N, CA, C and O atoms as a Tripos MOL2 file, in Angstrom:
@<TRIPOS>MOLECULE
protein
  256   255    64     0     0
PROTEIN
NO_CHARGES

@<TRIPOS>ATOM
      1 N           0.8450   -1.1710    0.0000 N.3       1 UNK1
      2 CA          0.0000    0.0000    0.0000 C.3       1 UNK1
      3 C           0.8970    1.2430    0.0000 C.2       1 UNK1
      4 O           1.8880    1.3090    0.7270 O.2       1 UNK1
      5 N           0.5380    2.2030   -0.8090 N.am      2 UNK2
      6 CA          1.3240    3.4280   -0.8990 C.3       2 UNK2
      7 C           0.8400    4.4480    0.1180 C.2       2 UNK2
      8 O          -0.2300    4.3120    0.7100 O.2       2 UNK2
      9 N           1.6510    5.4610    0.2990 N.am      3 UNK3
     10 CA          1.2860    6.5490    1.2020 C.3       3 UNK3
     11 C          -0.0340    7.1920    0.7710 C.2       3 UNK3
     12 O          -0.8820    7.5010    1.6080 O.2       3 UNK3
     13 N          -0.1990    7.3890   -0.5300 N.am      4 UNK4
     14 CA         -1.4290    8.0110   -1.0440 C.3       4 UNK4
     15 C          -2.6420    7.1440   -0.6930 C.2       4 UNK4
     16 O          -3.6850    7.6710   -0.3040 O.2       4 UNK4
     17 N          -2.5140    5.8180   -0.8270 N.am      5 UNK5
     18 CA         -3.6090    4.9200   -0.4590 C.3       5 UNK5
     19 C          -3.9260    5.0160    1.0290 C.2       5 UNK5
     20 O          -5.0940    5.0220    1.4180 O.2       5 UNK5
     21 N          -2.9000    5.0920    1.8540 N.am      6 UNK6
     22 CA         -3.1080    5.1930    3.2970 C.3       6 UNK6
     23 C          -3.8340    6.4810    3.6600 C.2       6 UNK6
     24 O          -4.7280    6.4730    4.5060 O.2       6 UNK6
     25 N          -3.4550    7.5830    3.0290 N.am      7 UNK7
     26 CA         -4.1120    8.8700    3.2970 C.3       7 UNK7
     27 C          -5.5610    8.8160    2.8300 C.2       7 UNK7
     28 O          -6.4600    9.2880    3.5260 O.2       7 UNK7
     29 N          -5.7860    8.2440    1.6550 N.am      8 UNK8
     30 CA         -7.1500    8.1120    1.1400 C.3       8 UNK8
     31 C          -8.0020    7.2690    2.0840 C.2       8 UNK8
     32 O          -9.1330    7.6430    2.3940 O.2       8 UNK8
     33 N          -7.4720    6.1410    2.5430 N.am      9 UNK9
     34 CA         -8.2080    5.2860    3.4750 C.3       9 UNK9
     35 C          -8.4990    5.9980    4.7830 C.2       9 UNK9
     36 O          -9.5700    5.8190    5.3640 O.2       9 UNK9
     37 N          -7.5500    6.8080    5.2550 N.am     10 UNK10
     38 CA         -7.7810    7.5840    6.4800 C.3      10 UNK10
     39 C          -8.9350    8.5490    6.2830 C.2      10 UNK10
     40 O          -9.7880    8.6970    7.1580 O.2      10 UNK10
     41 N          -8.9570    9.2040    5.1310 N.am     11 UNK11
     42 CA        -10.0390   10.1450    4.8420 C.3      11 UNK11
     43 C         -11.3900    9.4350    4.7540 C.2      11 UNK11
     44 O         -12.3960    9.9530    5.2390 O.2      11 UNK11
     45 N         -11.4150    8.2650    4.1430 N.am     12 UNK12
     46 CA        -12.6550    7.4950    4.0400 C.3      12 UNK12
     47 C         -13.1290    7.0770    5.4250 C.2      12 UNK12
     48 O         -14.3190    7.1840    5.7220 O.2      12 UNK12
     49 N         -12.2240    6.6020    6.2810 N.am     13 UNK13
     50 CA        -12.5980    6.2460    7.6580 C.3      13 UNK13
     51 C         -13.1850    7.4430    8.3850 C.2      13 UNK13
     52 O         -14.1520    7.3080    9.1360 O.2      13 UNK13
     53 N         -12.6070    8.6070    8.1650 N.am     14 UNK14
     54 CA        -13.0630    9.8140    8.8410 C.3      14 UNK14
     55 C         -14.4660   10.2190    8.3860 C.2      14 UNK14
     56 O         -15.3290   10.5100    9.2150 O.2      14 UNK14
     57 N         -14.6900   10.2380    7.1000 N.am     15 UNK15
     58 CA        -15.9770   10.7170    6.5950 C.3      15 UNK15
     59 C         -17.1060    9.7150    6.7920 C.2      15 UNK15
     60 O         -18.2720   10.1100    6.8420 O.2      15 UNK15
     61 N         -16.7870    8.4240    6.9050 N.am     16 UNK16
     62 CA        -17.8210    7.4120    7.1150 C.3      16 UNK16
     63 C         -17.9970    7.0610    8.5850 C.2      16 UNK16
     64 O         -18.8030    6.1940    8.9220 O.2      16 UNK16
     65 N         -17.2560    7.7240    9.4610 N.am     17 UNK17
     66 CA        -17.3200    7.4730   10.9050 C.3      17 UNK17
     67 C         -17.1080    5.9960   11.2130 C.2      17 UNK17
     68 O         -17.8380    5.3890   11.9960 O.2      17 UNK17
     69 N         -16.0860    5.4400   10.5730 N.am     18 UNK18
     70 CA        -15.6530    4.0590   10.8110 C.3      18 UNK18
     71 C         -16.7190    3.0290   10.4680 C.2      18 UNK18
     72 O         -17.0050    2.1360   11.2650 O.2      18 UNK18
     73 N         -17.3040    3.1520    9.2880 N.am     19 UNK19
     74 CA        -18.2550    2.1280    8.8510 C.3      19 UNK19
     75 C         -17.5630    0.7670    8.7880 C.2      19 UNK19
     76 O         -18.1970   -0.2590    9.0320 O.2      19 UNK19
     77 N         -16.2780    0.7500    8.4670 N.am     20 UNK20
     78 CA        -15.4750   -0.4670    8.5140 C.3      20 UNK20
     79 C         -14.6030   -0.4090    9.7630 C.2      20 UNK20
     80 O         -14.0110    0.6270   10.0650 O.2      20 UNK20
     81 N         -14.5270   -1.5140   10.4800 N.am     21 UNK21
     82 CA        -13.7680   -1.5560   11.7300 C.3      21 UNK21
     83 C         -12.2990   -1.2110   11.5040 C.2      21 UNK21
     84 O         -11.6890   -1.6670   10.5370 O.2      21 UNK21
     85 N         -11.7410   -0.4080   12.3980 N.am     22 UNK22
     86 CA        -10.3290   -0.0420   12.3420 C.3      22 UNK22
     87 C          -9.4860   -1.0810   13.0700 C.2      22 UNK22
     88 O          -9.9630   -1.7650   13.9760 O.2      22 UNK22
     89 N          -8.2340   -1.1870   12.6620 N.am     23 UNK23
     90 CA         -7.2920   -1.9860   13.4360 C.3      23 UNK23
     91 C          -6.4450   -1.0150   14.2370 C.2      23 UNK23
     92 O          -5.9480   -0.0270   13.6950 O.2      23 UNK23
     93 N          -6.2790   -1.2850   15.5030 N.am     24 UNK24
     94 CA         -5.5040   -0.4320   16.4080 C.3      24 UNK24
     95 C          -5.9870    1.0180   16.4360 C.2      24 UNK24
     96 O          -5.2040    1.9270   16.1600 O.2      24 UNK24
     97 N          -7.2640    1.2540   16.7630 N.am     25 UNK25
     98 CA         -7.7260    2.6440   16.8350 C.3      25 UNK25
     99 C          -7.0380    3.3720   17.9930 C.2      25 UNK25
    100 O          -6.7380    2.7560   19.0150 O.2      25 UNK25
    101 N          -6.7890    4.6640   17.8460 N.am     26 UNK26
    102 CA         -6.1940    5.4160   18.9440 C.3      26 UNK26
    103 C          -7.2130    5.6330   20.0650 C.2      26 UNK26
    104 O          -8.4170    5.6780   19.8130 O.2      26 UNK26
    105 N          -6.7340    5.7660   21.2880 N.am     27 UNK27
    106 CA         -7.6140    6.0730   22.4170 C.3      27 UNK27
    107 C          -8.3550    7.3690   22.0940 C.2      27 UNK27
    108 O          -7.7660    8.3150   21.5700 O.2      27 UNK27
    109 N          -9.6340    7.4060   22.4060 N.am     28 UNK28
    110 CA        -10.5510    8.5240   22.1680 C.3      28 UNK28
    111 C         -11.0890    8.5750   20.7450 C.2      28 UNK28
    112 O         -11.7730    9.5340   20.3860 O.2      28 UNK28
    113 N         -10.7950    7.5540   19.9120 N.am     29 UNK29
    114 CA        -11.4000    7.4920   18.5830 C.3      29 UNK29
    115 C         -12.9070    7.3490   18.7590 C.2      29 UNK29
    116 O         -13.3620    6.6280   19.6470 O.2      29 UNK29
    117 N         -13.6830    8.0290   17.9210 N.am     30 UNK30
    118 CA        -15.1380    7.9910   18.0040 C.3      30 UNK30
    119 C         -15.6850    7.3370   16.7440 C.2      30 UNK30
    120 O         -15.2230    7.6050   15.6350 O.2      30 UNK30
    121 N         -16.6850    6.4700   16.9370 N.am     31 UNK31
    122 CA        -17.3390    5.8550   15.7890 C.3      31 UNK31
    123 C         -18.8450    5.9770   15.9440 C.2      31 UNK31
    124 O         -19.3620    6.1710   17.0440 O.2      31 UNK31
    125 N         -19.5390    5.8570   14.8160 N.am     32 UNK32
    126 CA        -20.9920    5.8850   14.8020 C.3      32 UNK32
    127 C         -21.5000    4.4690   14.6210 C.2      32 UNK32
    128 O         -21.1580    3.8010   13.6450 O.2      32 UNK32
    129 N         -22.3170    4.0070   15.5620 N.am     33 UNK33
    130 CA        -23.0090    2.7320   15.4220 C.3      33 UNK33
    131 C         -24.3260    3.0720   14.7230 C.2      33 UNK33
    132 O         -25.0500    3.9660   15.1620 O.2      33 UNK33
    133 N         -24.6290    2.3750   13.6580 N.am     34 UNK34
    134 CA        -25.7870    2.7400   12.8470 C.3      34 UNK34
    135 C         -27.1080    2.1280   13.3070 C.2      34 UNK34
    136 O         -28.1650    2.6510   12.9550 O.2      34 UNK34
    137 N         -27.0890    1.0500   14.0730 N.am     35 UNK35
    138 CA        -28.3420    0.4670   14.5490 C.3      35 UNK35
    139 C         -28.1010   -0.2370   15.8820 C.2      35 UNK35
    140 O         -27.4390   -1.2740   15.9010 O.2      35 UNK35
    141 N         -28.6070    0.2780   16.9840 N.am     36 UNK36
    142 CA        -29.2860    1.5630   17.1180 C.3      36 UNK36
    143 C         -28.2770    2.6980   16.9720 C.2      36 UNK36
    144 O         -27.1040    2.5370   17.3070 O.2      36 UNK36
    145 N         -28.7290    3.8300   16.4780 N.am     37 UNK37
    146 CA        -27.8310    4.9500   16.2020 C.3      37 UNK37
    147 C         -27.3010    5.5270   17.5060 C.2      37 UNK37
    148 O         -28.0590    5.9940   18.3570 O.2      37 UNK37
    149 N         -25.9580    5.4820   17.6410 N.am     38 UNK38
    150 CA        -25.3050    6.0390   18.8280 C.3      38 UNK38
    151 C         -23.8230    6.2200   18.5270 C.2      38 UNK38
    152 O         -23.2790    5.5650   17.6380 O.2      38 UNK38
    153 N         -23.1850    7.0970   19.2590 N.am     39 UNK39
    154 CA        -21.7500    7.2860   19.1610 C.3      39 UNK39
    155 C         -21.0620    6.4680   20.2470 C.2      39 UNK39
    156 O         -21.5780    6.3230   21.3560 O.2      39 UNK39
    157 N         -19.8950    5.9400   19.9130 N.am     40 UNK40
    158 CA        -19.0800    5.2300   20.8900 C.3      40 UNK40
    159 C         -17.6480    5.7510   20.8120 C.2      40 UNK40
    160 O         -17.1920    6.2110   19.7650 O.2      40 UNK40
    161 N         -16.9490    5.6680   21.9470 N.am     41 UNK41
    162 CA        -15.5660    6.1260   22.0380 C.3      41 UNK41
    163 C         -14.6730    4.9770   22.4970 C.2      41 UNK41
    164 O         -15.0330    4.2270   23.4040 O.2      41 UNK41
    165 N         -13.5090    4.8420   21.8680 N.am     42 UNK42
    166 CA        -12.5330    3.7910   22.1960 C.3      42 UNK42
    167 C         -11.7770    4.2080   23.4440 C.2      42 UNK42
    168 O         -11.2010    5.2950   23.4810 O.2      42 UNK42
    169 N         -11.7690    3.3590   24.4730 N.am     43 UNK43
    170 CA        -11.0790    3.6910   25.7260 C.3      43 UNK43
    171 C          -9.7330    2.9780   25.8530 C.2      43 UNK43
    172 O          -9.1020    3.0150   26.9100 O.2      43 UNK43
    173 N          -9.2980    2.3320   24.7730 N.am     44 UNK44
    174 CA         -8.0370    1.6080   24.7970 C.3      44 UNK44
    175 C          -8.2230    0.1040   24.7680 C.2      44 UNK44
    176 O          -7.3140   -0.6380   24.3960 O.2      44 UNK44
    177 N          -9.4320   -0.3500   25.1740 N.am     45 UNK45
    178 CA         -9.6980   -1.7860   25.1410 C.3      45 UNK45
    179 C         -11.0750   -2.1170   24.5680 C.2      45 UNK45
    180 O         -11.3110   -3.2440   24.1340 O.2      45 UNK45
    181 N         -11.9860   -1.1380   24.5650 N.am     46 UNK46
    182 CA        -13.3330   -1.3810   24.0400 C.3      46 UNK46
    183 C         -13.9890   -0.0570   23.6670 C.2      46 UNK46
    184 O         -13.6110    1.0000   24.1720 O.2      46 UNK46
    185 N         -14.9680   -0.1270   22.7830 N.am     47 UNK47
    186 CA        -15.7790    1.0530   22.4750 C.3      47 UNK47
    187 C         -16.8970    1.1400   23.5070 C.2      47 UNK47
    188 O         -17.5920    0.1540   23.7490 O.2      47 UNK47
    189 N         -17.0760    2.3080   24.1150 N.am     48 UNK48
    190 CA        -18.1320    2.5200   25.1080 C.3      48 UNK48
    191 C         -19.0520    3.6280   24.6040 C.2      48 UNK48
    192 O         -18.6170    4.5430   23.9050 O.2      48 UNK48
    193 N         -20.3270    3.5320   24.9680 N.am     49 UNK49
    194 CA        -21.3170    4.5020   24.5180 C.3      49 UNK49
    195 C         -21.0090    5.9020   25.0410 C.2      49 UNK49
    196 O         -20.5700    6.0720   26.1790 O.2      49 UNK49
    197 N         -21.2440    6.8930   24.1990 N.am     50 UNK50
    198 CA        -21.1130    8.2980   24.5970 C.3      50 UNK50
    199 C         -22.5050    8.8570   24.8590 C.2      50 UNK50
    200 O         -23.4430    8.5550   24.1210 O.2      50 UNK50
    201 N         -22.6450    9.6580   25.8870 N.am     51 UNK51
    202 CA        -23.9000   10.3220   26.1940 C.3      51 UNK51
    203 C         -23.8420   11.7190   25.5850 C.2      51 UNK51
    204 O         -22.9280   12.4900   25.8770 O.2      51 UNK51
    205 N         -24.8190   12.0440   24.7370 N.am     52 UNK52
    206 CA        -24.8870   13.3780   24.1420 C.3      52 UNK52
    207 C         -25.7920   14.2470   24.9990 C.2      52 UNK52
    208 O         -26.9320   13.8850   25.2900 O.2      52 UNK52
    209 N         -25.2710   15.3920   25.3970 N.am     53 UNK53
    210 CA        -26.0480   16.3120   26.2270 C.3      53 UNK53
    211 C         -27.1820   16.9310   25.4130 C.2      53 UNK53
    212 O         -27.1700   16.8850   24.1830 O.2      53 UNK53
    213 N         -28.1500   17.5010   26.1000 N.am     54 UNK54
    214 CA        -29.2460   18.1960   25.4350 C.3      54 UNK54
    215 C         -28.6720   19.3280   24.5880 C.2      54 UNK54
    216 O         -29.0980   19.5290   23.4510 O.2      54 UNK54
    217 N         -27.7160   20.0600   25.1300 N.am     55 UNK55
    218 CA        -27.0960   21.1660   24.3900 C.3      55 UNK55
    219 C         -26.3880   20.6740   23.1340 C.2      55 UNK55
    220 O         -26.2610   21.4140   22.1590 O.2      55 UNK55
    221 N         -25.9270   19.4190   23.1560 N.am     56 UNK56
    222 CA        -25.2390   18.8560   22.0060 C.3      56 UNK56
    223 C         -26.1630   18.1280   21.0450 C.2      56 UNK56
    224 O         -25.6930   17.4710   20.1160 O.2      56 UNK56
    225 N         -27.4820   18.2340   21.2550 N.am     57 UNK57
    226 CA        -28.4420   17.6040   20.3580 C.3      57 UNK57
    227 C         -28.9480   16.2690   20.8260 C.2      57 UNK57
    228 O         -29.7480   15.6350   20.1390 O.2      57 UNK57
    229 N         -28.4970   15.8230   21.9890 N.am     58 UNK58
    230 CA        -28.9560   14.5330   22.5260 C.3      58 UNK58
    231 C         -30.0230   14.7400   23.5750 C.2      58 UNK58
    232 O         -30.6140   15.8130   23.6890 O.2      58 UNK58
    233 N         -30.2570   13.6880   24.3380 N.am     59 UNK59
    234 CA        -31.2600   13.7590   25.3980 C.3      59 UNK59
    235 C         -30.6350   13.8650   26.7830 C.2      59 UNK59
    236 O         -31.3220   14.1590   27.7620 O.2      59 UNK59
    237 N         -29.3270   13.6230   26.8590 N.am     60 UNK60
    238 CA        -28.6470   13.6080   28.1500 C.3      60 UNK60
    239 C         -28.8350   12.3010   28.8760 C.2      60 UNK60
    240 O         -28.3570   12.1460   30.0000 O.2      60 UNK60
    241 N         -29.5240   11.3500   28.2560 N.am     61 UNK61
    242 CA        -29.7950   10.0510   28.8730 C.3      61 UNK61
    243 C         -28.7810    9.0220   28.3980 C.2      61 UNK61
    244 O         -28.3080    9.0780   27.2630 O.2      61 UNK61
    245 N         -28.4560    8.0880   29.2720 N.am     62 UNK62
    246 CA        -27.5630    7.0030   28.8690 C.3      62 UNK62
    247 C         -28.3780    5.7910   28.4110 C.2      62 UNK62
    248 O         -27.8000    4.7540   28.0820 O.2      62 UNK62
    249 N         -29.7000    5.9020   28.3840 N.am     63 UNK63
    250 CA        -30.5580    4.8030   27.9350 C.3      63 UNK63
    251 C         -30.7360    4.8650   26.4340 C.2      63 UNK63
    252 O         -30.7970    5.9440   25.8450 O.2      63 UNK63
    253 N         -30.8160    3.7120   25.8290 N.am     64 UNK64
    254 CA        -31.0100    3.6430   24.3700 C.3      64 UNK64
    255 C         -32.4860    3.6420   24.0520 C.2      64 UNK64
    256 O         -32.8660    3.5880   22.8820 O.2      64 UNK64
@<TRIPOS>BOND
     1     1     2 1
     2     2     3 1
     3     3     4 2
     4     3     5 am
     5     5     6 1
     6     6     7 1
     7     7     8 2
     8     7     9 am
     9     9    10 1
    10    10    11 1
    11    11    12 2
    12    11    13 am
    13    13    14 1
    14    14    15 1
    15    15    16 2
    16    15    17 am
    17    17    18 1
    18    18    19 1
    19    19    20 2
    20    19    21 am
    21    21    22 1
    22    22    23 1
    23    23    24 2
    24    23    25 am
    25    25    26 1
    26    26    27 1
    27    27    28 2
    28    27    29 am
    29    29    30 1
    30    30    31 1
    31    31    32 2
    32    31    33 am
    33    33    34 1
    34    34    35 1
    35    35    36 2
    36    35    37 am
    37    37    38 1
    38    38    39 1
    39    39    40 2
    40    39    41 am
    41    41    42 1
    42    42    43 1
    43    43    44 2
    44    43    45 am
    45    45    46 1
    46    46    47 1
    47    47    48 2
    48    47    49 am
    49    49    50 1
    50    50    51 1
    51    51    52 2
    52    51    53 am
    53    53    54 1
    54    54    55 1
    55    55    56 2
    56    55    57 am
    57    57    58 1
    58    58    59 1
    59    59    60 2
    60    59    61 am
    61    61    62 1
    62    62    63 1
    63    63    64 2
    64    63    65 am
    65    65    66 1
    66    66    67 1
    67    67    68 2
    68    67    69 am
    69    69    70 1
    70    70    71 1
    71    71    72 2
    72    71    73 am
    73    73    74 1
    74    74    75 1
    75    75    76 2
    76    75    77 am
    77    77    78 1
    78    78    79 1
    79    79    80 2
    80    79    81 am
    81    81    82 1
    82    82    83 1
    83    83    84 2
    84    83    85 am
    85    85    86 1
    86    86    87 1
    87    87    88 2
    88    87    89 am
    89    89    90 1
    90    90    91 1
    91    91    92 2
    92    91    93 am
    93    93    94 1
    94    94    95 1
    95    95    96 2
    96    95    97 am
    97    97    98 1
    98    98    99 1
    99    99   100 2
   100    99   101 am
   101   101   102 1
   102   102   103 1
   103   103   104 2
   104   103   105 am
   105   105   106 1
   106   106   107 1
   107   107   108 2
   108   107   109 am
   109   109   110 1
   110   110   111 1
   111   111   112 2
   112   111   113 am
   113   113   114 1
   114   114   115 1
   115   115   116 2
   116   115   117 am
   117   117   118 1
   118   118   119 1
   119   119   120 2
   120   119   121 am
   121   121   122 1
   122   122   123 1
   123   123   124 2
   124   123   125 am
   125   125   126 1
   126   126   127 1
   127   127   128 2
   128   127   129 am
   129   129   130 1
   130   130   131 1
   131   131   132 2
   132   131   133 am
   133   133   134 1
   134   134   135 1
   135   135   136 2
   136   135   137 am
   137   137   138 1
   138   138   139 1
   139   139   140 2
   140   139   141 am
   141   141   142 1
   142   142   143 1
   143   143   144 2
   144   143   145 am
   145   145   146 1
   146   146   147 1
   147   147   148 2
   148   147   149 am
   149   149   150 1
   150   150   151 1
   151   151   152 2
   152   151   153 am
   153   153   154 1
   154   154   155 1
   155   155   156 2
   156   155   157 am
   157   157   158 1
   158   158   159 1
   159   159   160 2
   160   159   161 am
   161   161   162 1
   162   162   163 1
   163   163   164 2
   164   163   165 am
   165   165   166 1
   166   166   167 1
   167   167   168 2
   168   167   169 am
   169   169   170 1
   170   170   171 1
   171   171   172 2
   172   171   173 am
   173   173   174 1
   174   174   175 1
   175   175   176 2
   176   175   177 am
   177   177   178 1
   178   178   179 1
   179   179   180 2
   180   179   181 am
   181   181   182 1
   182   182   183 1
   183   183   184 2
   184   183   185 am
   185   185   186 1
   186   186   187 1
   187   187   188 2
   188   187   189 am
   189   189   190 1
   190   190   191 1
   191   191   192 2
   192   191   193 am
   193   193   194 1
   194   194   195 1
   195   195   196 2
   196   195   197 am
   197   197   198 1
   198   198   199 1
   199   199   200 2
   200   199   201 am
   201   201   202 1
   202   202   203 1
   203   203   204 2
   204   203   205 am
   205   205   206 1
   206   206   207 1
   207   207   208 2
   208   207   209 am
   209   209   210 1
   210   210   211 1
   211   211   212 2
   212   211   213 am
   213   213   214 1
   214   214   215 1
   215   215   216 2
   216   215   217 am
   217   217   218 1
   218   218   219 1
   219   219   220 2
   220   219   221 am
   221   221   222 1
   222   222   223 1
   223   223   224 2
   224   223   225 am
   225   225   226 1
   226   226   227 1
   227   227   228 2
   228   227   229 am
   229   229   230 1
   230   230   231 1
   231   231   232 2
   232   231   233 am
   233   233   234 1
   234   234   235 1
   235   235   236 2
   236   235   237 am
   237   237   238 1
   238   238   239 1
   239   239   240 2
   240   239   241 am
   241   241   242 1
   242   242   243 1
   243   243   244 2
   244   243   245 am
   245   245   246 1
   246   246   247 1
   247   247   248 2
   248   247   249 am
   249   249   250 1
   250   250   251 1
   251   251   252 2
   252   251   253 am
   253   253   254 1
   254   254   255 1
   255   255   256 2
@<TRIPOS>SUBSTRUCTURE
     1 UNK1         2 RESIDUE 1 A UNK
     2 UNK2         6 RESIDUE 1 A UNK
     3 UNK3        10 RESIDUE 1 A UNK
     4 UNK4        14 RESIDUE 1 A UNK
     5 UNK5        18 RESIDUE 1 A UNK
     6 UNK6        22 RESIDUE 1 A UNK
     7 UNK7        26 RESIDUE 1 A UNK
     8 UNK8        30 RESIDUE 1 A UNK
     9 UNK9        34 RESIDUE 1 A UNK
    10 UNK10       38 RESIDUE 1 A UNK
    11 UNK11       42 RESIDUE 1 A UNK
    12 UNK12       46 RESIDUE 1 A UNK
    13 UNK13       50 RESIDUE 1 A UNK
    14 UNK14       54 RESIDUE 1 A UNK
    15 UNK15       58 RESIDUE 1 A UNK
    16 UNK16       62 RESIDUE 1 A UNK
    17 UNK17       66 RESIDUE 1 A UNK
    18 UNK18       70 RESIDUE 1 A UNK
    19 UNK19       74 RESIDUE 1 A UNK
    20 UNK20       78 RESIDUE 1 A UNK
    21 UNK21       82 RESIDUE 1 A UNK
    22 UNK22       86 RESIDUE 1 A UNK
    23 UNK23       90 RESIDUE 1 A UNK
    24 UNK24       94 RESIDUE 1 A UNK
    25 UNK25       98 RESIDUE 1 A UNK
    26 UNK26      102 RESIDUE 1 A UNK
    27 UNK27      106 RESIDUE 1 A UNK
    28 UNK28      110 RESIDUE 1 A UNK
    29 UNK29      114 RESIDUE 1 A UNK
    30 UNK30      118 RESIDUE 1 A UNK
    31 UNK31      122 RESIDUE 1 A UNK
    32 UNK32      126 RESIDUE 1 A UNK
    33 UNK33      130 RESIDUE 1 A UNK
    34 UNK34      134 RESIDUE 1 A UNK
    35 UNK35      138 RESIDUE 1 A UNK
    36 UNK36      142 RESIDUE 1 A UNK
    37 UNK37      146 RESIDUE 1 A UNK
    38 UNK38      150 RESIDUE 1 A UNK
    39 UNK39      154 RESIDUE 1 A UNK
    40 UNK40      158 RESIDUE 1 A UNK
    41 UNK41      162 RESIDUE 1 A UNK
    42 UNK42      166 RESIDUE 1 A UNK
    43 UNK43      170 RESIDUE 1 A UNK
    44 UNK44      174 RESIDUE 1 A UNK
    45 UNK45      178 RESIDUE 1 A UNK
    46 UNK46      182 RESIDUE 1 A UNK
    47 UNK47      186 RESIDUE 1 A UNK
    48 UNK48      190 RESIDUE 1 A UNK
    49 UNK49      194 RESIDUE 1 A UNK
    50 UNK50      198 RESIDUE 1 A UNK
    51 UNK51      202 RESIDUE 1 A UNK
    52 UNK52      206 RESIDUE 1 A UNK
    53 UNK53      210 RESIDUE 1 A UNK
    54 UNK54      214 RESIDUE 1 A UNK
    55 UNK55      218 RESIDUE 1 A UNK
    56 UNK56      222 RESIDUE 1 A UNK
    57 UNK57      226 RESIDUE 1 A UNK
    58 UNK58      230 RESIDUE 1 A UNK
    59 UNK59      234 RESIDUE 1 A UNK
    60 UNK60      238 RESIDUE 1 A UNK
    61 UNK61      242 RESIDUE 1 A UNK
    62 UNK62      246 RESIDUE 1 A UNK
    63 UNK63      250 RESIDUE 1 A UNK
    64 UNK64      254 RESIDUE 1 A UNK
């Protein structure tokens, strides 16, 4: 794989919010789960659900 391919793949991962699973994601990487729709953040060992505040467009609830 060339450098250009790697940059292109990085851009695709960014714009699709990790529709394809990453290998070795950095801590604090955020992905979108499409069903049920929610954001998750990588804590170094697992993706955990993020709570969106009311001010941020969410409900402030940790319930799905």
